[in-house]
Amino acid sequence: MRLVTWNLNSVRLRIGLIAKLVDSKKPDVICIQETKTRDEFFPVAAFEAKGYKYHHFTGMKSYNGVAIFSKLPLSDKQIHKRVGKNDCRHISARVAGFELHNLYIPAGGYEADMKSEKFRHKLDFVDELAKWFPKERSARAKMIAVGDFNIAPLENDVWDHKKMIDVVSHTPVEVEKFTRFYNSVDWVDAIRHFVPEEKKLYSWWSYRAEDWDAADRGRRLDHIWVTRGLKPALKKQQILRAARGWERPSDHAPVILDLDVSG
DNA sequence: ATGGTCGCGAAGCGA
């Protein structure tokens, strides 16, 4: 099974980029964040035309929104409300025997300060996830968590660790919360599983850089985690950096994981 | 050191 997660930054504007991704990579399951549209305007037909018969999404006007499109049947579709808000950041469904969670963790604003409501919202959101995924369930459950987590935890998940230490997405308090979430369920980072921590690895490059490719000031904000029992099923990863250079791109690249579902 | 760019939707917010 090939799974992709992509913060698309508007599904309506970039539906053509989805088609391009599908034609070249042929994923079985597509998880999208920042769809930025109400459900009644979601371009479902474009996905169905590409063979994605099954879907589950929740969206709102202008902001946020998460979606799962699949060639394989989806069941037990759920929408999860987080930290008392109604902002369309977490859905889940069963697919091919896995419990798949699609997450869009808040970006957290610009100030890494507890007085910032946005920053607190982000930390509270991650805290809630760490409590919500229960250990006893996950010990047996085959779970996958994907999405834009908006945190780059490792030194080589950012272009310059020292310069980024006070920048929201890489601050120690965020990494601490992130790590607690990671350990809450004995997750395995399915991307770093294939790429040593010594190697720089990014999935996002700012729109503001004059030449994002040459500057290469990236961050790894997009993640795929699996529960430990699925480690033998991990086959291959790919971060499709080329997609960041496509016409009118998202600032995020698609992150792809191949899983052996025969086991 | 600063400001730099996007999308939505029609000004300002969020990233």
mmCIF file of C-alpha atoms (C1' of nucleotides) in Angstrom:
data_model
loop_
_atom_site.group_PDB
_atom_site.id
_atom_site.type_symbol
_atom_site.label_atom_id
_atom_site.label_comp_id
_atom_site.label_asym_id
_atom_site.label_seq_id
_atom_site.Cartn_x
_atom_site.Cartn_y
_atom_site.Cartn_z
ATOM 1 C CA MET A 1 0.000 0.000 0.000
ATOM 2 C CA ARG A 2 1.278 3.406 -0.936
ATOM 3 C CA LEU A 3 0.270 6.251 1.352
ATOM 4 C CA VAL A 4 0.883 9.956 0.825
ATOM 5 C CA THR A 5 0.416 12.940 3.100
ATOM 6 C CA TRP A 6 0.439 16.455 1.693
ATOM 7 C CA ASN A 7 -0.404 19.862 3.057
ATOM 8 C CA LEU A 8 -1.859 21.184 -0.150
ATOM 9 C CA ASN A 9 -2.752 24.752 0.920
ATOM 10 C CA SER A 10 -6.134 24.795 -0.886
ATOM 11 C CA VAL A 11 -7.525 21.679 -2.525
ATOM 12 C CA ARG A 12 -9.587 23.641 -5.038
ATOM 13 C CA LEU A 13 -6.688 25.721 -6.304
ATOM 14 C CA ARG A 14 -4.303 22.764 -6.524
ATOM 15 C CA ILE A 15 -6.519 19.934 -7.692
ATOM 16 C CA GLY A 16 -4.334 19.792 -10.823
ATOM 17 C CA LEU A 17 -1.289 19.099 -8.671
ATOM 18 C CA ILE A 18 -3.101 16.184 -7.056
ATOM 19 C CA ALA A 19 -3.717 14.782 -10.543
ATOM 20 C CA LYS A 20 -0.027 15.179 -11.342
ATOM 21 C CA LEU A 21 0.979 13.422 -8.128
ATOM 22 C CA VAL A 22 -1.494 10.616 -8.747
ATOM 23 C CA ASP A 23 -0.325 10.065 -12.318
ATOM 24 C CA SER A 24 3.324 9.820 -11.348
ATOM 25 C CA LYS A 25 3.169 8.118 -7.934
ATOM 26 C CA LYS A 26 -0.125 6.222 -7.982
ATOM 27 C CA PRO A 27 -0.785 6.263 -4.230
ATOM 28 C CA ASP A 28 -3.537 4.076 -2.804
ATOM 29 C CA VAL A 29 -4.382 6.500 -0.030
ATOM 30 C CA ILE A 30 -4.043 10.293 -0.034
ATOM 31 C CA CYS A 31 -4.161 12.375 3.140
ATOM 32 C CA ILE A 32 -4.481 16.115 2.683
ATOM 33 C CA GLN A 33 -4.252 19.042 5.091
ATOM 34 C CA GLU A 34 -5.279 22.673 4.630
ATOM 35 C CA THR A 35 -8.035 21.913 2.161
ATOM 36 C CA LYS A 36 -9.445 25.388 2.953
ATOM 37 C CA THR A 37 -12.976 24.801 1.805
ATOM 38 C CA ARG A 38 -16.419 23.929 3.105
ATOM 39 C CA ASP A 39 -17.515 20.353 2.410
ATOM 40 C CA GLU A 40 -20.111 21.329 -0.205
ATOM 41 C CA PHE A 41 -17.388 22.888 -2.388
ATOM 42 C CA PHE A 42 -14.900 20.008 -2.082
ATOM 43 C CA PRO A 43 -13.859 18.747 -5.563
ATOM 44 C CA VAL A 44 -14.849 15.128 -4.884
ATOM 45 C CA ALA A 45 -15.492 14.306 -8.557
ATOM 46 C CA ALA A 46 -11.889 15.024 -9.517
ATOM 47 C CA PHE A 47 -10.699 12.380 -7.055
ATOM 48 C CA GLU A 48 -13.345 9.885 -8.120
ATOM 49 C CA ALA A 49 -12.269 10.345 -11.738
ATOM 50 C CA LYS A 50 -8.793 9.207 -10.690
ATOM 51 C CA GLY A 51 -10.111 6.065 -9.019
ATOM 52 C CA TYR A 52 -10.420 7.259 -5.425
ATOM 53 C CA LYS A 53 -13.870 5.889 -4.725
ATOM 54 C CA TYR A 54 -13.718 6.282 -0.969
ATOM 55 C CA HIS A 55 -13.353 9.491 0.955
ATOM 56 C CA HIS A 56 -13.649 11.091 4.336
ATOM 57 C CA PHE A 57 -13.189 14.795 4.934
ATOM 58 C CA THR A 58 -14.147 17.724 7.068
ATOM 59 C CA GLY A 59 -13.629 21.330 6.121
ATOM 60 C CA MET A 60 -14.544 24.914 6.841
ATOM 61 C CA LYS A 61 -14.427 28.231 5.027
ATOM 62 C CA SER A 62 -10.897 29.597 4.335
ATOM 63 C CA TYR A 63 -8.900 27.747 6.976
ATOM 64 C CA ASN A 64 -7.737 24.267 7.963
ATOM 65 C CA GLY A 65 -9.589 21.202 6.686
ATOM 66 C CA VAL A 66 -8.392 17.584 6.381
ATOM 67 C CA ALA A 67 -9.267 14.859 3.882
ATOM 68 C CA ILE A 68 -8.595 11.176 3.153
ATOM 69 C CA PHE A 69 -9.093 9.767 -0.356
ATOM 70 C CA SER A 70 -8.628 6.067 -0.972
ATOM 71 C CA LYS A 71 -8.813 3.371 -3.621
ATOM 72 C CA LEU A 72 -9.436 0.909 -0.769
ATOM 73 C CA PRO A 73 -12.608 0.991 1.304
ATOM 74 C CA LEU A 74 -12.737 3.231 4.356
ATOM 75 C CA SER A 75 -14.715 2.336 7.450
ATOM 76 C CA ASP A 76 -15.217 3.658 10.967
ATOM 77 C CA LYS A 77 -14.875 7.250 9.754
ATOM 78 C CA GLN A 78 -14.494 9.697 12.606
ATOM 79 C CA ILE A 79 -14.050 13.432 13.054
ATOM 80 C CA HIS A 80 -12.169 14.416 16.190
ATOM 81 C CA LYS A 81 -12.630 17.779 17.844
ATOM 82 C CA ARG A 82 -9.569 18.993 19.671
ATOM 83 C CA VAL A 83 -9.019 21.337 22.642
ATOM 84 C CA GLY A 84 -12.599 22.539 22.594
ATOM 85 C CA LYS A 85 -12.474 23.935 19.064
ATOM 86 C CA ASN A 86 -14.397 23.123 15.941
ATOM 87 C CA ASP A 87 -11.621 23.732 13.422
ATOM 88 C CA CYS A 88 -11.317 20.573 11.277
ATOM 89 C CA ARG A 89 -7.823 19.316 12.110
ATOM 90 C CA HIS A 90 -8.154 15.602 12.873
ATOM 91 C CA ILE A 91 -10.004 12.766 11.156
ATOM 92 C CA SER A 92 -9.526 9.011 11.203
ATOM 93 C CA ALA A 93 -10.725 5.939 9.342
ATOM 94 C CA ARG A 94 -9.930 2.252 8.995
ATOM 95 C CA VAL A 95 -8.236 1.235 5.759
ATOM 96 C CA ALA A 96 -6.632 -2.112 4.830
ATOM 97 C CA GLY A 97 -6.713 -3.154 8.474
ATOM 98 C CA PHE A 98 -4.990 -0.003 9.718
ATOM 99 C CA GLU A 99 -6.374 2.773 11.864
ATOM 100 C CA LEU A 100 -5.323 5.861 9.942
ATOM 101 C CA HIS A 101 -5.214 9.320 11.554
ATOM 102 C CA ASN A 102 -4.828 12.476 9.496
ATOM 103 C CA LEU A 103 -3.657 15.448 11.566
ATOM 104 C CA TYR A 104 -3.175 19.141 11.034
ATOM 105 C CA ILE A 105 -1.527 20.448 14.195
ATOM 106 C CA PRO A 106 -1.826 24.249 14.626
ATOM 107 C CA ALA A 107 1.137 26.252 13.320
ATOM 108 C CA GLY A 108 1.284 28.222 16.565
ATOM 109 C CA GLY A 109 1.771 31.808 15.364
ATOM 110 C CA TYR A 110 5.054 33.685 15.332
ATOM 111 C CA GLU A 111 5.795 34.176 19.022
ATOM 112 C CA ALA A 112 7.107 31.220 21.006
ATOM 113 C CA ASP A 113 5.604 32.687 24.136
ATOM 114 C CA MET A 114 3.061 31.259 26.563
ATOM 115 C CA LYS A 115 1.294 34.625 26.416
ATOM 116 C CA SER A 116 0.535 33.932 22.768
ATOM 117 C CA GLU A 117 -2.864 32.322 22.403
ATOM 118 C CA LYS A 118 -1.843 30.620 19.147
ATOM 119 C CA PHE A 119 1.290 29.132 20.664
ATOM 120 C CA ARG A 120 -0.647 27.851 23.672
ATOM 121 C CA HIS A 121 -3.260 26.381 21.341
ATOM 122 C CA LYS A 122 -0.541 24.432 19.542
ATOM 123 C CA LEU A 123 1.004 23.079 22.739
ATOM 124 C CA ASP A 124 -2.411 22.197 24.184
ATOM 125 C CA PHE A 125 -3.315 20.402 20.967
ATOM 126 C CA VAL A 126 -0.195 18.228 21.128
ATOM 127 C CA ASP A 127 -0.741 17.591 24.857
ATOM 128 C CA GLU A 128 -4.266 16.421 24.127
ATOM 129 C CA LEU A 129 -3.051 14.037 21.411
ATOM 130 C CA ALA A 130 -0.476 12.581 23.803
ATOM 131 C CA LYS A 131 -3.237 11.781 26.268
ATOM 132 C CA TRP A 132 -5.813 10.695 23.722
ATOM 133 C CA PHE A 133 -3.954 7.894 21.940
ATOM 134 C CA PRO A 134 -4.207 5.286 24.682
ATOM 135 C CA LYS A 135 -1.314 2.955 25.279
ATOM 136 C CA GLU A 136 -3.205 -0.265 25.953
ATOM 137 C CA ARG A 137 -5.155 0.085 22.712
ATOM 138 C CA SER A 138 -2.155 0.869 20.573
ATOM 139 C CA ALA A 139 -0.078 -2.012 21.875
ATOM 140 C CA ARG A 140 -2.127 -4.247 19.607
ATOM 141 C CA ALA A 141 -3.605 -1.718 17.204
ATOM 142 C CA LYS A 142 -2.075 -1.221 13.809
ATOM 143 C CA MET A 143 -2.144 2.575 13.718
ATOM 144 C CA ILE A 144 -0.759 5.152 11.330
ATOM 145 C CA ALA A 145 -0.633 8.867 12.113
ATOM 146 C CA VAL A 146 0.172 11.268 9.300
ATOM 147 C CA GLY A 147 -0.019 14.935 8.611
ATOM 148 C CA ASP A 148 1.354 18.410 9.004
ATOM 149 C CA PHE A 149 2.528 18.312 12.609
ATOM 150 C CA ASN A 150 4.096 21.782 12.266
ATOM 151 C CA ILE A 151 7.049 20.697 14.397
ATOM 152 C CA ALA A 152 10.531 19.793 13.156
ATOM 153 C CA PRO A 153 11.890 17.804 16.118
ATOM 154 C CA LEU A 154 15.469 16.904 15.192
ATOM 155 C CA GLU A 155 18.481 19.125 14.617
ATOM 156 C CA ASN A 156 18.658 17.946 11.036
ATOM 157 C CA ASP A 157 14.950 18.482 10.492
ATOM 158 C CA VAL A 158 15.782 22.179 10.057
ATOM 159 C CA TRP A 159 18.352 23.960 7.911
ATOM 160 C CA ASP A 160 20.112 25.522 10.922
ATOM 161 C CA HIS A 161 19.385 24.230 14.403
ATOM 162 C CA LYS A 162 20.997 27.168 16.226
ATOM 163 C CA LYS A 163 19.253 29.821 14.155
ATOM 164 C CA MET A 164 15.933 28.018 14.508
ATOM 165 C CA ILE A 165 16.010 27.350 18.254
ATOM 166 C CA ASP A 166 13.670 30.275 19.040
ATOM 167 C CA VAL A 167 11.574 29.922 15.892
ATOM 168 C CA VAL A 168 8.128 28.407 16.293
ATOM 169 C CA SER A 169 8.256 24.831 14.929
ATOM 170 C CA HIS A 170 11.651 24.007 16.446
ATOM 171 C CA THR A 171 11.626 25.429 19.991
ATOM 172 C CA PRO A 172 12.557 23.148 22.916
ATOM 173 C CA VAL A 173 9.084 23.281 24.449
ATOM 174 C CA GLU A 174 7.480 22.198 21.191
ATOM 175 C CA VAL A 175 9.984 19.393 20.737
ATOM 176 C CA GLU A 176 9.332 18.292 24.334
ATOM 177 C CA LYS A 177 5.558 18.102 23.732
ATOM 178 C CA PHE A 178 6.125 16.415 20.392
ATOM 179 C CA THR A 179 8.376 13.809 22.005
ATOM 180 C CA ARG A 180 5.819 13.132 24.707
ATOM 181 C CA PHE A 181 3.210 12.539 22.005
ATOM 182 C CA TYR A 182 5.668 10.304 20.145
ATOM 183 C CA ASN A 183 6.345 8.216 23.245
ATOM 184 C CA SER A 184 2.695 8.081 24.325
ATOM 185 C CA VAL A 185 2.011 5.217 21.974
ATOM 186 C CA ASP A 186 5.424 3.829 21.081
ATOM 187 C CA TRP A 187 5.296 5.345 17.635
ATOM 188 C CA VAL A 188 7.952 4.790 15.004
ATOM 189 C CA ASP A 189 8.933 7.693 12.740
ATOM 190 C CA ALA A 190 8.462 5.902 9.422
ATOM 191 C CA ILE A 191 10.480 8.472 7.469
ATOM 192 C CA ARG A 192 13.522 8.676 9.756
ATOM 193 C CA HIS A 193 13.395 4.874 9.836
ATOM 194 C CA PHE A 194 14.962 5.088 6.378
ATOM 195 C CA VAL A 195 17.005 8.283 6.739
ATOM 196 C CA PRO A 196 19.746 8.618 9.397
ATOM 197 C CA GLU A 197 19.356 11.478 11.863
ATOM 198 C CA GLU A 198 22.659 12.914 10.653
ATOM 199 C CA LYS A 199 21.140 13.677 7.287
ATOM 200 C CA LYS A 200 19.207 16.898 6.621
ATOM 201 C CA LEU A 201 15.634 16.199 5.645
ATOM 202 C CA TYR A 202 12.869 18.702 4.898
ATOM 203 C CA SER A 203 9.281 18.674 3.704
ATOM 204 C CA TRP A 204 8.533 22.432 3.732
ATOM 205 C CA TRP A 205 10.172 25.520 2.268
ATOM 206 C CA SER A 206 8.821 29.030 2.847
ATOM 207 C CA TYR A 207 7.153 30.931 0.045
ATOM 208 C CA ARG A 208 9.156 33.966 1.138
ATOM 209 C CA ALA A 209 12.570 32.761 0.064
ATOM 210 C CA GLU A 210 13.733 34.314 -3.157
ATOM 211 C CA ASP A 211 14.965 30.947 -4.415
ATOM 212 C CA TRP A 212 13.704 28.222 -2.102
ATOM 213 C CA ASP A 213 15.684 25.526 -3.888
ATOM 214 C CA ALA A 214 19.054 27.291 -3.802
ATOM 215 C CA ALA A 215 18.595 28.680 -0.287
ATOM 216 C CA ASP A 216 17.251 25.321 0.917
ATOM 217 C CA ARG A 217 16.143 26.700 4.243
ATOM 218 C CA GLY A 218 13.699 23.907 4.829
ATOM 219 C CA ARG A 219 12.021 22.240 7.748
ATOM 220 C CA ARG A 220 10.583 18.745 8.199
ATOM 221 C CA LEU A 221 7.078 19.563 9.385
ATOM 222 C CA ASP A 222 5.208 16.683 7.760
ATOM 223 C CA HIS A 223 5.355 13.263 9.330
ATOM 224 C CA ILE A 224 4.252 9.665 9.036
ATOM 225 C CA TRP A 225 4.279 7.563 12.180
ATOM 226 C CA VAL A 226 3.320 3.920 12.612
ATOM 227 C CA THR A 227 2.889 1.821 15.738
ATOM 228 C CA ARG A 228 5.887 -0.325 16.552
ATOM 229 C CA GLY A 229 4.314 -3.577 15.428
ATOM 230 C CA LEU A 230 4.205 -2.199 11.899
ATOM 231 C CA LYS A 231 7.947 -1.627 11.706
ATOM 232 C CA PRO A 232 8.525 -4.800 9.634
ATOM 233 C CA ALA A 233 5.897 -3.551 7.172
ATOM 234 C CA LEU A 234 7.862 -0.367 6.328
ATOM 235 C CA LYS A 235 9.180 -0.674 2.789
ATOM 236 C CA LYS A 236 10.152 2.701 1.368
ATOM 237 C CA GLN A 237 9.816 6.444 1.920
ATOM 238 C CA GLN A 238 10.015 9.392 -0.412
ATOM 239 C CA ILE A 239 9.674 13.132 0.124
ATOM 240 C CA LEU A 240 8.752 14.500 -3.274
ATOM 241 C CA ARG A 241 10.846 17.653 -3.210
ATOM 242 C CA ALA A 242 10.250 18.170 -6.928
ATOM 243 C CA ALA A 243 6.602 18.984 -6.189
ATOM 244 C CA ARG A 244 7.739 22.119 -4.340
ATOM 245 C CA GLY A 245 8.940 23.330 -7.740
ATOM 246 C CA TRP A 246 5.753 22.570 -9.645
ATOM 247 C CA GLU A 247 3.677 25.434 -10.995
ATOM 248 C CA ARG A 248 1.869 27.366 -8.255
ATOM 249 C CA PRO A 249 3.096 24.912 -5.644
ATOM 250 C CA SER A 250 2.121 24.256 -2.096
ATOM 251 C CA ASP A 251 4.880 25.261 0.320
ATOM 252 C CA HIS A 252 4.847 21.615 1.503
ATOM 253 C CA ALA A 253 6.103 18.599 -0.431
ATOM 254 C CA PRO A 254 4.201 15.300 -0.460
ATOM 255 C CA VAL A 255 5.576 12.637 1.888
ATOM 256 C CA ILE A 256 5.138 9.089 0.610
ATOM 257 C CA LEU A 257 5.345 5.772 2.456
ATOM 258 C CA ASP A 258 5.106 2.251 1.067
ATOM 259 C CA LEU A 259 3.775 -0.345 3.506
ATOM 260 C CA ASP A 260 3.555 -4.100 3.112
ATOM 261 C CA VAL A 261 -0.059 -4.953 3.924
ATOM 262 C CA SER A 262 0.251 -8.711 3.455
ATOM 263 C CA GLY A 263 1.312 -9.356 7.062
ATOM 264 C "C1'" DA B 1 18.658 43.133 10.673
ATOM 265 C "C1'" DT B 2 14.658 43.224 8.112
ATOM 266 C "C1'" DG B 3 11.350 41.762 5.174
ATOM 267 C "C1'" DG B 4 10.443 38.849 2.192
ATOM 268 C "C1'" DT B 5 5.038 35.332 -0.206
ATOM 269 C "C1'" DC B 6 1.007 32.901 -0.365
ATOM 270 C "C1'" DG B 7 -4.706 31.633 -0.212
ATOM 271 C "C1'" DC B 8 -9.183 33.010 0.845
ATOM 272 C "C1'" DG B 9 -12.254 36.228 -0.432
ATOM 273 C "C1'" DA B 10 -12.773 40.705 -0.847
ATOM 274 C "C1'" DA B 11 -10.023 43.292 4.460
ATOM 275 C "C1'" DG B 12 -7.435 41.117 7.249
ATOM 276 C "C1'" DC B 13 -6.209 36.675 9.100
ATOM 277 C "C1'" DG B 14 -3.486 32.710 9.185
ATOM 278 C "C1'" DA B 15 0.615 30.346 7.602
#
